XYZ file of C-alpha atoms in Angstrom:
227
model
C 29.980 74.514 117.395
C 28.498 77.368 118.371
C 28.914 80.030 121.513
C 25.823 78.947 123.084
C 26.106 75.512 122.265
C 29.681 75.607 123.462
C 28.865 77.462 126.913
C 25.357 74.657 126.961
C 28.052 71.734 126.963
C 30.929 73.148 129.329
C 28.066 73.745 132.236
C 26.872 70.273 131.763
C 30.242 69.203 131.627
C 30.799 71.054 135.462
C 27.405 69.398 136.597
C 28.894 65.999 135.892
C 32.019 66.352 138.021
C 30.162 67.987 140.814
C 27.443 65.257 140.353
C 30.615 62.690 140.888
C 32.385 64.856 143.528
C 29.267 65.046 145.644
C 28.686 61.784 145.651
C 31.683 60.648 146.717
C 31.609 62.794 150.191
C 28.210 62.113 150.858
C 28.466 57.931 150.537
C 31.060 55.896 151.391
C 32.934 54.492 148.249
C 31.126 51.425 146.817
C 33.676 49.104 144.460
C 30.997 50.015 141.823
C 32.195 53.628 141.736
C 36.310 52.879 142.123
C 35.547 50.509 139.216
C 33.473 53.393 137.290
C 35.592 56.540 137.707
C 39.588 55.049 138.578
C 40.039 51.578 137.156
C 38.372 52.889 133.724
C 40.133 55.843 133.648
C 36.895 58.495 133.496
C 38.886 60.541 135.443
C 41.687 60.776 133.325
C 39.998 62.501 130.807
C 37.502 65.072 132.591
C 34.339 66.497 130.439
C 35.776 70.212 131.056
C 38.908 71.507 131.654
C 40.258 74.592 133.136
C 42.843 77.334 133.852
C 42.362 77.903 136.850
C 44.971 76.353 139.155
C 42.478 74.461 141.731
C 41.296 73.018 138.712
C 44.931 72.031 137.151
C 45.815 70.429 140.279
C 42.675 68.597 140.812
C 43.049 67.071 137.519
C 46.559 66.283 138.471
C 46.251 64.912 142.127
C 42.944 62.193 140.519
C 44.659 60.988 137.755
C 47.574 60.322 140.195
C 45.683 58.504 142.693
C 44.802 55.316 141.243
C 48.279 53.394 141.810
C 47.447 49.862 143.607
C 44.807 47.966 142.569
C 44.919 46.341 145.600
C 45.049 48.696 148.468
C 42.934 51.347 146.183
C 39.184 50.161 147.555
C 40.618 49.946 151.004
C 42.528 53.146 151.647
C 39.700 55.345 149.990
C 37.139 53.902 151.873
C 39.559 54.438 155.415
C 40.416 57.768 154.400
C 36.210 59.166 153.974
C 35.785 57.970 157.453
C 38.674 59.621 158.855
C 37.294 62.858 156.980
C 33.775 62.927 156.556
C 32.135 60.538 159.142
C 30.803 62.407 161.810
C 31.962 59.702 164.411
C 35.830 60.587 165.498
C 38.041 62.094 164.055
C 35.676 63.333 161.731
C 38.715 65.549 160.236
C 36.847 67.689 157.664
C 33.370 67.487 158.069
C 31.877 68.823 155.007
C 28.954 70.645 156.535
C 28.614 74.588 156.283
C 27.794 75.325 159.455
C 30.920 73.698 160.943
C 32.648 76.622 158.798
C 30.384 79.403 158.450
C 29.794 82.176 161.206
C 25.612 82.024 160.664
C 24.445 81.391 163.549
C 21.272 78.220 163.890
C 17.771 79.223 164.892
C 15.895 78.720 167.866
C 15.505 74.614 167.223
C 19.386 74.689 167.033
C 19.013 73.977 163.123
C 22.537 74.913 161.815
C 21.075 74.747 158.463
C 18.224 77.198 158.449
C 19.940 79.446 155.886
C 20.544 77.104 153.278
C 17.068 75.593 153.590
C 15.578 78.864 153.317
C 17.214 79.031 149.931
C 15.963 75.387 149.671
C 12.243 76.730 150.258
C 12.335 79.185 148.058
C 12.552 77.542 145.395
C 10.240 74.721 146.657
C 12.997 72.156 146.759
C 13.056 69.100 149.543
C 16.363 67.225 149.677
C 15.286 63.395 149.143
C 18.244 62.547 151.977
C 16.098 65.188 154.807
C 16.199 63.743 158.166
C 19.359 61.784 157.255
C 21.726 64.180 156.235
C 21.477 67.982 157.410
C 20.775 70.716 154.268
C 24.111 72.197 155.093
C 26.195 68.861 153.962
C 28.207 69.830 150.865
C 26.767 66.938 148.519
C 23.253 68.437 149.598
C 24.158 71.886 148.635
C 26.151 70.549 145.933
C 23.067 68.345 144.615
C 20.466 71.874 144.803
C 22.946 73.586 142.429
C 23.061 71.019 139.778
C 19.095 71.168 139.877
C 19.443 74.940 138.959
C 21.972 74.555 136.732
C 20.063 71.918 134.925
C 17.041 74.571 135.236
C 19.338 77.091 133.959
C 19.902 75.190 130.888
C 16.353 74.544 129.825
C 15.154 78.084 129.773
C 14.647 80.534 126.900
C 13.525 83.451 127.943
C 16.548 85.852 128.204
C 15.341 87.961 131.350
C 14.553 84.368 133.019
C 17.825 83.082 132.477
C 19.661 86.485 133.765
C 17.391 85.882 137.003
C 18.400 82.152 137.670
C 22.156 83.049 136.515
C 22.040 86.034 139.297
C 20.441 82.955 141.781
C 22.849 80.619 141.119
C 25.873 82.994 141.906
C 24.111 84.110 144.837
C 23.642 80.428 146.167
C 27.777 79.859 145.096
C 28.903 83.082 146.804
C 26.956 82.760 150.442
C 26.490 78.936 150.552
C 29.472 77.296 148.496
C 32.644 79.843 148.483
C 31.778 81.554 151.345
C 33.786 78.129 153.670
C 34.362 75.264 151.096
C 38.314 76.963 150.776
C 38.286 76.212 154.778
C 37.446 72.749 154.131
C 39.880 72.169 151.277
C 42.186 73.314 153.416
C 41.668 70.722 155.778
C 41.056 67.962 153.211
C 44.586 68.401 152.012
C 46.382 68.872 155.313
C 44.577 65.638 156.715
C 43.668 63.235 153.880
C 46.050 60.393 153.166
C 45.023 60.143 149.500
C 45.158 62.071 146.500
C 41.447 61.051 145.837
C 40.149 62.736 148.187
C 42.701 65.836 147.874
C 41.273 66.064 144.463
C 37.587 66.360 144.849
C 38.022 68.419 147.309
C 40.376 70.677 145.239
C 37.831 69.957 141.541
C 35.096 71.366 143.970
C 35.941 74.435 144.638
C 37.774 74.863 141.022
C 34.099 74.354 139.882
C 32.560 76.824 142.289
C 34.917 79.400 140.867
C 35.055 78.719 137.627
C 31.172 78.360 137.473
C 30.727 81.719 139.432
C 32.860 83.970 136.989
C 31.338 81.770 134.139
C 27.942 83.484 135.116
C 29.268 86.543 135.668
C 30.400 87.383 132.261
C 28.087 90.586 130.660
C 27.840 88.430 127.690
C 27.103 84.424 127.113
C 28.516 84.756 123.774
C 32.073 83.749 125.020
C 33.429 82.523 127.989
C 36.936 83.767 129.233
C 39.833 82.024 127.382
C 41.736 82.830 130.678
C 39.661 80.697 132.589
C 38.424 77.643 130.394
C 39.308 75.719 127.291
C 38.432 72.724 125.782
């Protein structure tokens, strides 16, 4: 396989877990999704893996979660609404502005910045009106879409432009609070699911932004990824 080939398949391979991981704090868990990703064991064998120690124990705290058939479905599904729903206690609300210091416009939208980004690229979120732009799985969704965009270009100076946007987006809307959040996922989640995806996304945020980042996409860093 070659370099660009290799680098091609390892940012698909981070689309698909943040495809999974935003999903799972937008919606509450369906059985259709425990059955998909724990009972078959998809997350025991993720499509990328990684050095970098987020990532490690990410990998380790989701394939530990799955213990009890039984209880599984239930706990999960107690355990987003304790963290996510905005009702009480609403523990770690994954929305920016709950973590950011940019402060809303004159409406009182808290999410003006990240749907100017949203704009300029001509981009509505299907879920607008129902879920604010600042929500995680939203911002997680728009970056997939320019990842995806990322990979279908050929022009050289194009690419260098979107791989310049996409770090952008990751470094003001994405790193800039989802460490706060972790850190209140795993201080106030009662499973390891959720301490995982939590953990996976900002492993991916990283690794993805220093992935980019390299002068060359000939190679990517053996001290961050291998496969």
């Amino acid at each position: 396989m070659d370099d660009k080939t290799y680098n091609h398949n390892t940012l698909k391979g981070y689309n698909m877990l943040f495809y999974f991981a935003g999903s799972m704090i937008m919606h509450e868990p369906s059985e259709e999704c425990i059955v998909d990703f724990w009972e078959r064991g998809i997350l025991k064998n993720l499509p990328v893996s990684s050095l970098n120690p987020n990532f490690v124990m990410a990998a380790s705290q989701l394939r530990a979660s799955f213990v009890d058939k039984t209880t599984f479905a239930k706990s999960l599904h107690d355990d987003f609404l304790r963290l996510f729903a905005k009702q009480l206690p609403g523990l770690a609300l994954p929305f920016e502005s709950r973590y950011s210091n940019n402060k809303s416009d004159k409406t009182g939208n808290h999410s003006s910045g990240v749907t100017e980004f949203y704009e300029s690229y001509g981009w509505k979120s299907k879920f607008k009106g129902k879920i604010d732009d600042d929500h995680l799985g939203i911002e997680l969704l728009f970056l997939t879409l320019l990842i995806d965009k990322y990979l279908m270009l050929d022009d050289e100076a194009c690419r260098g432009e979107l791989r310049n946007e996409i770090r952008r987006f990751i470094h003001y809307h994405i790193l800039s609070w989802v460490p706060k959040w972790n850190n209140e996922v795993q201080a106030n989640s009662n499973t390891l699911s959720f301490k995982g995806i939590a953990n996976l996304i900002q492993a991916c945020s990283e690794d993805i932004y220093v992935l980019l980042g390299q002068k060359s996409e000939t190679s990517i860093s053996s001290d961050l990824l291998r496969n």
